[in-house]
Short mmCIF file of N, CA, C and O in Angstrom, two decimals:
data_model
loop_
_atom_site.label_atom_id
_atom_site.label_comp_id
_atom_site.label_asym_id
_atom_site.label_seq_id
_atom_site.Cartn_x
_atom_site.Cartn_y
_atom_site.Cartn_z
N MET N 1 -8.24 -6.65 -15.59
CA MET N 1 -7.86 -6.28 -14.23
C MET N 1 -6.73 -5.26 -14.32
O MET N 1 -5.75 -5.47 -15.01
N GLY N 2 -6.89 -4.16 -13.60
CA GLY N 2 -5.90 -3.10 -13.62
C GLY N 2 -4.68 -3.45 -12.80
O GLY N 2 -4.68 -4.38 -11.99
N ILE N 3 -3.62 -2.68 -12.99
CA ILE N 3 -2.37 -2.95 -12.28
C ILE N 3 -2.53 -2.76 -10.78
O ILE N 3 -1.95 -3.50 -10.00
N GLN N 4 -3.34 -1.80 -10.36
CA GLN N 4 -3.53 -1.59 -8.93
C GLN N 4 -4.21 -2.81 -8.30
O GLN N 4 -3.82 -3.25 -7.22
N GLN N 5 -5.17 -3.39 -8.99
CA GLN N 5 -5.84 -4.58 -8.47
C GLN N 5 -4.88 -5.76 -8.43
O GLN N 5 -4.88 -6.56 -7.50
N ARG N 6 -4.01 -5.88 -9.46
CA ARG N 6 -3.03 -6.95 -9.47
C ARG N 6 -2.04 -6.79 -8.32
O ARG N 6 -1.67 -7.76 -7.66
N LEU N 7 -1.60 -5.54 -8.07
CA LEU N 7 -0.68 -5.30 -6.96
C LEU N 7 -1.33 -5.66 -5.63
O LEU N 7 -0.70 -6.26 -4.76
N LEU N 8 -2.58 -5.29 -5.46
CA LEU N 8 -3.29 -5.60 -4.23
C LEU N 8 -3.43 -7.11 -4.07
O LEU N 8 -3.21 -7.65 -2.98
N ARG N 9 -3.75 -7.82 -5.15
CA ARG N 9 -3.88 -9.28 -5.09
C ARG N 9 -2.54 -9.93 -4.73
O ARG N 9 -2.48 -10.82 -3.90
N LEU N 10 -1.45 -9.45 -5.34
CA LEU N 10 -0.13 -9.99 -5.02
C LEU N 10 0.24 -9.72 -3.58
O LEU N 10 0.79 -10.58 -2.89
N THR N 11 -0.07 -8.51 -3.10
CA THR N 11 0.23 -8.17 -1.71
C THR N 11 -0.56 -9.05 -0.76
O THR N 11 -0.02 -9.55 0.22
N ARG N 12 -1.83 -9.23 -1.04
CA ARG N 12 -2.65 -10.11 -0.20
C ARG N 12 -2.07 -11.51 -0.18
O ARG N 12 -1.93 -12.13 0.87
N SER N 13 -1.72 -12.03 -1.35
CA SER N 13 -1.19 -13.38 -1.47
C SER N 13 0.13 -13.51 -0.70
O SER N 13 0.34 -14.45 0.06
N TRP N 14 1.02 -12.53 -0.90
CA TRP N 14 2.31 -12.57 -0.23
C TRP N 14 2.14 -12.51 1.28
O TRP N 14 2.74 -13.28 2.01
N PHE N 15 1.29 -11.58 1.74
CA PHE N 15 1.11 -11.42 3.18
C PHE N 15 0.49 -12.67 3.78
O PHE N 15 0.90 -13.11 4.85
N GLN N 16 -0.48 -13.26 3.10
CA GLN N 16 -1.13 -14.47 3.62
C GLN N 16 -0.13 -15.62 3.67
O GLN N 16 -0.07 -16.35 4.66
N ASP N 17 0.70 -15.78 2.63
CA ASP N 17 1.72 -16.84 2.63
C ASP N 17 2.71 -16.64 3.76
O ASP N 17 3.09 -17.58 4.45
N PHE N 18 3.16 -15.39 3.93
CA PHE N 18 4.09 -15.08 5.00
C PHE N 18 3.48 -15.41 6.35
O PHE N 18 4.10 -16.03 7.21
N TRP N 19 2.25 -14.99 6.55
CA TRP N 19 1.59 -15.20 7.84
C TRP N 19 1.37 -16.69 8.10
O TRP N 19 1.58 -17.17 9.21
N ASN N 20 0.98 -17.44 7.07
CA ASN N 20 0.79 -18.88 7.24
C ASN N 20 2.10 -19.55 7.64
O ASN N 20 2.11 -20.42 8.51
N GLN N 21 3.20 -19.15 7.03
CA GLN N 21 4.50 -19.72 7.36
C GLN N 21 4.89 -19.35 8.79
O GLN N 21 5.38 -20.17 9.55
N ALA N 22 4.67 -18.10 9.18
CA ALA N 22 5.04 -17.64 10.52
C ALA N 22 4.23 -18.34 11.60
O ALA N 22 4.77 -18.66 12.67
N THR N 23 2.98 -18.62 11.34
CA THR N 23 2.15 -19.24 12.37
C THR N 23 2.36 -20.74 12.47
O THR N 23 1.94 -21.34 13.45
N LYS N 24 2.99 -21.36 11.48
CA LYS N 24 3.30 -22.79 11.57
C LYS N 24 4.35 -23.03 12.66
O LYS N 24 4.33 -24.05 13.33
N GLU N 25 5.26 -22.07 12.79
CA GLU N 25 6.35 -22.25 13.73
C GLU N 25 5.91 -22.08 15.18
O GLU N 25 6.39 -22.76 16.07
N GLU N 26 5.02 -21.14 15.43
CA GLU N 26 4.58 -20.88 16.79
C GLU N 26 3.11 -20.44 16.75
O GLU N 26 2.78 -19.48 16.06
N PRO N 27 2.23 -21.13 17.45
CA PRO N 27 0.82 -20.74 17.40
C PRO N 27 0.60 -19.34 17.99
O PRO N 27 1.33 -18.90 18.87
N LEU N 28 -0.42 -18.67 17.48
CA LEU N 28 -0.74 -17.33 17.95
C LEU N 28 -1.57 -17.38 19.22
O LEU N 28 -2.41 -18.25 19.39
N SER N 29 -1.33 -16.37 20.05
CA SER N 29 -2.21 -16.22 21.21
C SER N 29 -3.52 -15.61 20.72
O SER N 29 -3.62 -15.14 19.58
N GLU N 30 -4.53 -15.61 21.58
CA GLU N 30 -5.82 -15.02 21.19
C GLU N 30 -5.66 -13.54 20.87
O GLU N 30 -6.27 -13.04 19.93
N GLU N 31 -4.84 -12.83 21.63
CA GLU N 31 -4.61 -11.40 21.41
C GLU N 31 -3.92 -11.16 20.06
O GLU N 31 -4.30 -10.28 19.29
N GLU N 32 -2.90 -11.96 19.75
CA GLU N 32 -2.21 -11.83 18.46
C GLU N 32 -3.16 -12.12 17.30
O GLU N 32 -3.12 -11.43 16.28
N GLU N 33 -3.98 -13.13 17.46
CA GLU N 33 -4.94 -13.47 16.41
C GLU N 33 -5.93 -12.33 16.19
O GLU N 33 -6.24 -11.96 15.06
N ARG N 34 -6.40 -11.72 17.28
CA ARG N 34 -7.33 -10.59 17.17
C ARG N 34 -6.67 -9.40 16.47
O ARG N 34 -7.24 -8.78 15.58
N LEU N 35 -5.41 -9.10 16.86
CA LEU N 35 -4.69 -7.99 16.24
C LEU N 35 -4.47 -8.24 14.75
O LEU N 35 -4.59 -7.33 13.93
N PHE N 36 -4.13 -9.49 14.41
CA PHE N 36 -3.94 -9.83 13.01
C PHE N 36 -5.23 -9.63 12.21
O PHE N 36 -5.23 -9.05 11.14
N GLN N 37 -6.34 -10.11 12.77
CA GLN N 37 -7.63 -9.96 12.08
C GLN N 37 -8.00 -8.50 11.89
O GLN N 37 -8.49 -8.11 10.84
N GLU N 38 -7.76 -7.67 12.91
CA GLU N 38 -8.04 -6.24 12.79
C GLU N 38 -7.18 -5.61 11.70
O GLU N 38 -7.67 -4.82 10.88
N ALA N 39 -5.89 -5.94 11.69
CA ALA N 39 -5.00 -5.39 10.67
C ALA N 39 -5.41 -5.86 9.28
O ALA N 39 -5.39 -5.09 8.32
N TRP N 40 -5.78 -7.13 9.18
CA TRP N 40 -6.19 -7.68 7.89
C TRP N 40 -7.42 -6.95 7.37
O TRP N 40 -7.48 -6.54 6.22
N GLU N 41 -8.42 -6.77 8.23
CA GLU N 41 -9.64 -6.07 7.83
C GLU N 41 -9.35 -4.62 7.45
O GLU N 41 -9.88 -4.10 6.49
N ARG N 42 -8.50 -3.97 8.22
CA ARG N 42 -8.18 -2.57 7.96
C ARG N 42 -7.43 -2.41 6.63
O ARG N 42 -7.72 -1.52 5.85
N ASP N 43 -6.46 -3.27 6.40
CA ASP N 43 -5.57 -3.09 5.26
C ASP N 43 -6.01 -3.78 3.98
O ASP N 43 -5.65 -3.35 2.90
N PHE N 44 -6.77 -4.87 4.08
CA PHE N 44 -7.03 -5.66 2.89
C PHE N 44 -8.50 -5.87 2.57
O PHE N 44 -8.83 -6.59 1.65
N SER N 45 -9.41 -5.29 3.33
CA SER N 45 -10.82 -5.52 3.01
C SER N 45 -11.27 -4.56 1.92
O SER N 45 -10.84 -3.42 1.87
N GLY N 46 -12.11 -5.03 1.05
CA GLY N 46 -12.67 -4.18 -0.01
C GLY N 46 -11.73 -3.99 -1.17
O GLY N 46 -10.64 -4.52 -1.23
N SER N 47 -12.18 -3.20 -2.12
CA SER N 47 -11.39 -2.93 -3.32
C SER N 47 -10.53 -1.71 -3.09
O SER N 47 -10.77 -0.94 -2.17
N PRO N 48 -9.50 -1.50 -3.93
CA PRO N 48 -8.63 -0.34 -3.76
C PRO N 48 -9.40 0.98 -3.79
O PRO N 48 -9.04 1.91 -3.10
N SER N 49 -10.48 1.06 -4.57
CA SER N 49 -11.21 2.31 -4.66
C SER N 49 -12.02 2.61 -3.41
O SER N 49 -12.40 3.74 -3.18
N SER N 50 -12.27 1.58 -2.57
CA SER N 50 -13.02 1.82 -1.35
C SER N 50 -12.10 1.94 -0.14
O SER N 50 -12.56 1.98 0.98
N ALA N 51 -10.80 1.96 -0.38
CA ALA N 51 -9.85 2.02 0.73
C ALA N 51 -9.99 3.33 1.49
O ALA N 51 -10.32 4.36 0.92
N LYS N 52 -9.69 3.24 2.77
CA LYS N 52 -9.75 4.45 3.59
C LYS N 52 -8.53 5.30 3.29
O LYS N 52 -7.43 4.79 3.15
N GLY N 53 -8.72 6.56 3.27
CA GLY N 53 -7.63 7.48 3.02
C GLY N 53 -7.04 7.97 4.32
O GLY N 53 -7.32 7.45 5.38
N PRO N 54 -6.20 9.02 4.26
CA PRO N 54 -5.61 9.57 5.46
C PRO N 54 -6.69 9.99 6.44
O PRO N 54 -7.68 10.58 6.06
N GLY N 55 -6.49 9.66 7.69
CA GLY N 55 -7.46 10.02 8.70
C GLY N 55 -8.63 9.08 8.75
O GLY N 55 -9.55 9.27 9.53
N GLY N 56 -8.63 8.00 7.95
CA GLY N 56 -9.69 7.01 7.98
C GLY N 56 -11.03 7.56 7.53
O GLY N 56 -12.06 7.17 8.02
N THR N 57 -11.03 8.46 6.56
CA THR N 57 -12.28 9.07 6.13
C THR N 57 -13.10 8.15 5.27
O THR N 57 -14.30 8.34 5.15
N GLY N 58 -12.48 7.18 4.61
CA GLY N 58 -13.22 6.26 3.76
C GLY N 58 -13.70 6.91 2.49
O GLY N 58 -14.61 6.43 1.84
N THR N 59 -13.08 8.01 2.09
CA THR N 59 -13.54 8.72 0.90
C THR N 59 -12.83 8.25 -0.36
O THR N 59 -13.18 8.67 -1.43
N GLY N 60 -11.81 7.41 -0.23
CA GLY N 60 -11.13 6.86 -1.39
C GLY N 60 -10.57 7.92 -2.29
O GLY N 60 -9.81 8.76 -1.87
N GLY N 61 -10.95 7.89 -3.59
CA GLY N 61 -10.40 8.79 -4.58
C GLY N 61 -10.89 10.22 -4.47
O GLY N 61 -10.43 11.07 -5.22
N ARG N 62 -11.77 10.55 -3.58
CA ARG N 62 -12.31 11.89 -3.44
C ARG N 62 -11.51 12.75 -2.46
O ARG N 62 -11.93 13.82 -2.10
N GLN N 63 -10.39 12.27 -2.03
CA GLN N 63 -9.59 13.00 -1.06
C GLN N 63 -8.97 14.22 -1.71
O GLN N 63 -8.89 14.36 -2.91
N ASN N 64 -8.47 15.06 -0.85
CA ASN N 64 -7.73 16.23 -1.30
C ASN N 64 -6.46 15.74 -2.02
O ASN N 64 -5.69 14.98 -1.46
N MET N 65 -6.27 16.18 -3.24
CA MET N 65 -5.13 15.72 -4.04
C MET N 65 -3.80 16.10 -3.39
O MET N 65 -2.80 15.41 -3.58
N ASP N 66 -3.78 17.17 -2.61
CA ASP N 66 -2.52 17.58 -1.96
C ASP N 66 -1.98 16.48 -1.06
O ASP N 66 -0.76 16.31 -0.97
N SER N 67 -2.85 15.72 -0.40
CA SER N 67 -2.37 14.66 0.49
C SER N 67 -1.66 13.56 -0.31
O SER N 67 -0.70 12.96 0.19
N TYR N 68 -2.12 13.31 -1.52
CA TYR N 68 -1.44 12.32 -2.36
C TYR N 68 -0.04 12.81 -2.75
O TYR N 68 0.91 12.05 -2.73
N TYR N 69 0.06 14.08 -3.11
CA TYR N 69 1.37 14.63 -3.44
C TYR N 69 2.29 14.60 -2.22
O TYR N 69 3.49 14.33 -2.34
N GLN N 70 1.74 14.87 -1.04
CA GLN N 70 2.55 14.86 0.18
C GLN N 70 3.09 13.46 0.46
O GLN N 70 4.22 13.31 0.89
N ARG N 71 2.28 12.43 0.21
CA ARG N 71 2.75 11.06 0.41
C ARG N 71 3.98 10.78 -0.44
O ARG N 71 4.85 10.02 -0.04
N LEU N 72 4.01 11.37 -1.63
CA LEU N 72 5.14 11.14 -2.54
C LEU N 72 6.24 12.17 -2.35
O LEU N 72 7.27 12.11 -3.02
N GLY N 73 6.02 13.12 -1.45
CA GLY N 73 7.03 14.14 -1.18
C GLY N 73 7.19 15.13 -2.32
O GLY N 73 8.29 15.62 -2.57
N LEU N 74 6.10 15.45 -3.00
CA LEU N 74 6.14 16.31 -4.17
C LEU N 74 5.25 17.53 -4.00
O LEU N 74 4.33 17.54 -3.18
N SER N 75 5.49 18.51 -4.83
CA SER N 75 4.63 19.68 -4.92
C SER N 75 3.43 19.33 -5.80
O SER N 75 3.56 18.55 -6.75
N PRO N 76 2.25 19.91 -5.53
CA PRO N 76 1.09 19.65 -6.38
C PRO N 76 1.29 20.09 -7.83
O PRO N 76 0.52 19.72 -8.70
N LYS N 77 2.34 20.83 -8.10
CA LYS N 77 2.61 21.28 -9.46
C LYS N 77 3.53 20.32 -10.21
O LYS N 77 3.90 20.58 -11.35
N ALA N 78 3.88 19.20 -9.60
CA ALA N 78 4.79 18.24 -10.23
C ALA N 78 4.14 17.61 -11.46
O ALA N 78 2.95 17.36 -11.49
N ASP N 79 4.96 17.35 -12.47
CA ASP N 79 4.45 16.71 -13.68
C ASP N 79 4.44 15.19 -13.51
O ASP N 79 5.00 14.65 -12.55
N LEU N 80 3.76 14.51 -14.43
CA LEU N 80 3.57 13.06 -14.32
C LEU N 80 4.89 12.28 -14.30
O LEU N 80 5.02 11.35 -13.49
N PRO N 81 5.89 12.61 -15.14
CA PRO N 81 7.15 11.86 -15.04
C PRO N 81 7.82 12.00 -13.67
O PRO N 81 8.40 11.05 -13.16
N SER N 82 7.71 13.17 -13.05
CA SER N 82 8.28 13.36 -11.71
C SER N 82 7.53 12.53 -10.68
O SER N 82 8.12 11.97 -9.76
N VAL N 83 6.22 12.44 -10.83
CA VAL N 83 5.39 11.65 -9.92
C VAL N 83 5.79 10.18 -10.05
O VAL N 83 5.98 9.50 -9.04
N LYS N 84 5.94 9.70 -11.27
CA LYS N 84 6.29 8.30 -11.48
C LYS N 84 7.68 8.00 -10.91
O LYS N 84 7.89 6.96 -10.28
N ARG N 85 8.62 8.91 -11.10
CA ARG N 85 9.97 8.72 -10.60
C ARG N 85 9.96 8.66 -9.06
O ARG N 85 10.59 7.79 -8.45
N ALA N 86 9.20 9.57 -8.42
CA ALA N 86 9.11 9.57 -6.96
C ALA N 86 8.47 8.28 -6.46
O ALA N 86 8.91 7.69 -5.45
N TRP N 87 7.42 7.83 -7.15
CA TRP N 87 6.73 6.59 -6.77
C TRP N 87 7.69 5.41 -6.80
O TRP N 87 7.78 4.64 -5.85
N LYS N 88 8.44 5.27 -7.89
CA LYS N 88 9.37 4.15 -8.01
C LYS N 88 10.47 4.20 -6.94
O LYS N 88 10.82 3.19 -6.34
N ASN N 89 11.00 5.41 -6.70
CA ASN N 89 12.07 5.55 -5.70
C ASN N 89 11.56 5.21 -4.30
O ASN N 89 12.25 4.53 -3.53
N LEU N 90 10.36 5.68 -3.97
CA LEU N 90 9.81 5.39 -2.64
C LEU N 90 9.49 3.90 -2.47
O LEU N 90 9.72 3.34 -1.39
N LEU N 91 8.97 3.27 -3.51
CA LEU N 91 8.70 1.82 -3.42
C LEU N 91 10.00 1.05 -3.24
O LEU N 91 10.06 0.11 -2.45
N ARG N 92 11.02 1.45 -3.96
CA ARG N 92 12.31 0.79 -3.83
C ARG N 92 12.86 0.97 -2.40
O ARG N 92 13.38 0.04 -1.80
N GLN N 93 12.71 2.17 -1.87
CA GLN N 93 13.23 2.49 -0.55
C GLN N 93 12.48 1.77 0.58
O GLN N 93 13.08 1.32 1.54
N HIS N 94 11.17 1.66 0.46
CA HIS N 94 10.34 1.13 1.55
C HIS N 94 9.79 -0.27 1.27
O HIS N 94 8.85 -0.70 1.93
N HIS N 95 10.36 -0.99 0.32
CA HIS N 95 9.85 -2.31 -0.05
C HIS N 95 9.91 -3.26 1.15
O HIS N 95 10.88 -3.25 1.92
N PRO N 96 8.88 -4.11 1.34
CA PRO N 96 8.87 -5.04 2.47
C PRO N 96 10.07 -5.99 2.52
O PRO N 96 10.46 -6.41 3.61
N ASP N 97 10.66 -6.31 1.39
CA ASP N 97 11.84 -7.18 1.40
C ASP N 97 13.02 -6.53 2.09
O ASP N 97 13.95 -7.21 2.51
N ARG N 98 13.02 -5.22 2.21
CA ARG N 98 14.10 -4.51 2.88
C ARG N 98 13.83 -4.30 4.37
O ARG N 98 14.62 -3.68 5.05
N ALA N 99 12.70 -4.80 4.86
CA ALA N 99 12.31 -4.56 6.24
C ALA N 99 12.91 -5.57 7.22
O ALA N 99 12.65 -5.49 8.41
N GLY N 100 13.69 -6.51 6.74
CA GLY N 100 14.27 -7.51 7.62
C GLY N 100 13.30 -8.64 7.89
O GLY N 100 12.40 -8.91 7.10
N SER N 101 13.46 -9.28 9.04
CA SER N 101 12.62 -10.45 9.34
C SER N 101 11.55 -10.15 10.39
O SER N 101 10.80 -11.04 10.77
N ASP N 102 11.47 -8.92 10.87
CA ASP N 102 10.48 -8.54 11.87
C ASP N 102 9.11 -8.42 11.21
O ASP N 102 8.91 -7.59 10.33
N PRO N 103 8.14 -9.26 11.62
CA PRO N 103 6.81 -9.23 10.99
C PRO N 103 6.12 -7.87 11.10
O PRO N 103 5.42 -7.45 10.18
N GLU N 104 6.33 -7.17 12.21
CA GLU N 104 5.71 -5.86 12.36
C GLU N 104 6.30 -4.85 11.37
O GLU N 104 5.58 -4.08 10.75
N ALA N 105 7.62 -4.89 11.19
CA ALA N 105 8.27 -3.99 10.23
C ALA N 105 7.82 -4.32 8.80
O ALA N 105 7.62 -3.41 7.99
N ILE N 106 7.67 -5.59 8.51
CA ILE N 106 7.21 -6.00 7.18
C ILE N 106 5.79 -5.51 6.94
O ILE N 106 5.47 -5.00 5.87
N ALA N 107 4.93 -5.65 7.95
CA ALA N 107 3.55 -5.19 7.81
C ALA N 107 3.49 -3.67 7.61
O ALA N 107 2.73 -3.18 6.79
N GLN N 108 4.33 -2.94 8.36
CA GLN N 108 4.37 -1.49 8.19
C GLN N 108 4.86 -1.11 6.81
O GLN N 108 4.32 -0.20 6.17
N ALA N 109 5.89 -1.79 6.33
CA ALA N 109 6.42 -1.50 5.00
C ALA N 109 5.39 -1.81 3.92
O ALA N 109 5.23 -1.06 2.95
N THR N 110 4.66 -2.90 4.09
CA THR N 110 3.61 -3.27 3.13
C THR N 110 2.53 -2.21 3.10
O THR N 110 2.10 -1.78 2.03
N HIS N 111 2.12 -1.77 4.27
CA HIS N 111 1.08 -0.74 4.36
C HIS N 111 1.56 0.57 3.72
O HIS N 111 0.83 1.21 2.96
N LEU N 112 2.81 0.95 4.00
CA LEU N 112 3.36 2.17 3.42
C LEU N 112 3.43 2.08 1.90
O LEU N 112 3.08 3.03 1.19
N CYS N 113 3.84 0.93 1.38
CA CYS N 113 3.90 0.75 -0.08
C CYS N 113 2.51 0.83 -0.70
O CYS N 113 2.35 1.36 -1.80
N GLN N 114 1.52 0.32 0.00
CA GLN N 114 0.14 0.43 -0.50
C GLN N 114 -0.30 1.89 -0.56
O GLN N 114 -0.94 2.31 -1.52
N GLU N 115 0.04 2.67 0.47
CA GLU N 115 -0.32 4.09 0.48
C GLU N 115 0.39 4.84 -0.64
O GLU N 115 -0.21 5.68 -1.31
N ILE N 116 1.66 4.54 -0.84
CA ILE N 116 2.44 5.19 -1.90
C ILE N 116 1.84 4.85 -3.26
O ILE N 116 1.67 5.73 -4.12
N THR N 117 1.49 3.59 -3.47
CA THR N 117 0.91 3.16 -4.74
C THR N 117 -0.47 3.78 -4.96
O THR N 117 -0.79 4.22 -6.07
N GLU N 118 -1.27 3.86 -3.90
CA GLU N 118 -2.58 4.50 -4.02
C GLU N 118 -2.41 5.97 -4.44
O GLU N 118 -3.12 6.45 -5.32
N ALA N 119 -1.46 6.65 -3.82
CA ALA N 119 -1.22 8.06 -4.16
C ALA N 119 -0.84 8.20 -5.62
O ALA N 119 -1.36 9.06 -6.34
N TYR N 120 0.07 7.35 -6.09
CA TYR N 120 0.51 7.42 -7.49
C TYR N 120 -0.66 7.23 -8.45
O TYR N 120 -0.83 8.00 -9.39
N PHE N 121 -1.47 6.20 -8.22
CA PHE N 121 -2.57 5.92 -9.15
C PHE N 121 -3.66 6.99 -9.10
O PHE N 121 -4.27 7.29 -10.12
N GLU N 122 -3.92 7.56 -7.94
CA GLU N 122 -4.90 8.64 -7.86
C GLU N 122 -4.41 9.88 -8.59
O GLU N 122 -5.16 10.52 -9.32
N ILE N 123 -3.14 10.20 -8.42
CA ILE N 123 -2.57 11.36 -9.13
C ILE N 123 -2.61 11.09 -10.63
O ILE N 123 -2.98 11.96 -11.42
N ARG N 124 -2.21 9.89 -11.02
CA ARG N 124 -2.18 9.55 -12.45
C ARG N 124 -3.56 9.65 -13.08
O ARG N 124 -3.69 10.06 -14.22
N LYS N 125 -4.60 9.30 -12.33
CA LYS N 125 -5.98 9.41 -12.84
C LYS N 125 -6.37 10.86 -13.12
O LYS N 125 -7.14 11.13 -14.02
N HIS N 126 -5.87 11.78 -12.30
CA HIS N 126 -6.32 13.17 -12.36
C HIS N 126 -5.39 14.13 -13.09
O HIS N 126 -5.76 15.27 -13.32
N VAL N 127 -4.19 13.68 -13.42
CA VAL N 127 -3.23 14.57 -14.08
C VAL N 127 -3.18 14.23 -15.57
O VAL N 127 -3.05 13.08 -15.96
N GLN N 128 -3.27 15.27 -16.38
CA GLN N 128 -3.16 15.08 -17.83
C GLN N 128 -1.68 14.89 -18.16
O GLN N 128 -0.83 15.65 -17.70
N PRO N 129 -1.33 13.88 -18.97
CA PRO N 129 0.07 13.70 -19.34
C PRO N 129 0.56 14.89 -20.17
O PRO N 129 -0.17 15.44 -20.98
N SER N 130 1.80 15.29 -19.88
CA SER N 130 2.36 16.43 -20.62
C SER N 130 2.69 15.97 -22.03
O SER N 130 3.11 14.84 -22.26
N THR N 131 2.51 16.83 -22.99
CA THR N 131 2.82 16.50 -24.38
C THR N 131 4.30 16.74 -24.59
O THR N 131 4.81 17.83 -24.38
N GLU N 132 4.99 15.67 -24.95
CA GLU N 132 6.44 15.78 -25.13
C GLU N 132 6.81 15.64 -26.57
O GLU N 132 6.25 15.00 -27.33
#
């Protein structure tokens, strides 16, 4: 199992545990339950390679590589060590643990971290490592 699949599994597990704990305290309304199910299907259904990309195209790894670099705030000419450094810094900055206790902010942070991680792994697949 690759690291991206492990990260997705951990994220699913964490989010499900968080949601189970949150719903024990106060039951969800029908509208909240519907919104949760929609978000769950959108963010966690399928494998990482079948995930929808920007604009919901569903093209996965076939997207324009420039959009992946933009997610990381880099130029398409960036080398692999720079990509990795940007990925780590962005994950540290937008980690769900830093989002406070607001479930919506945590969900947004989780989704953003997934997008950042997807961008890193897609770039890493397509960029040849520089010989050092």
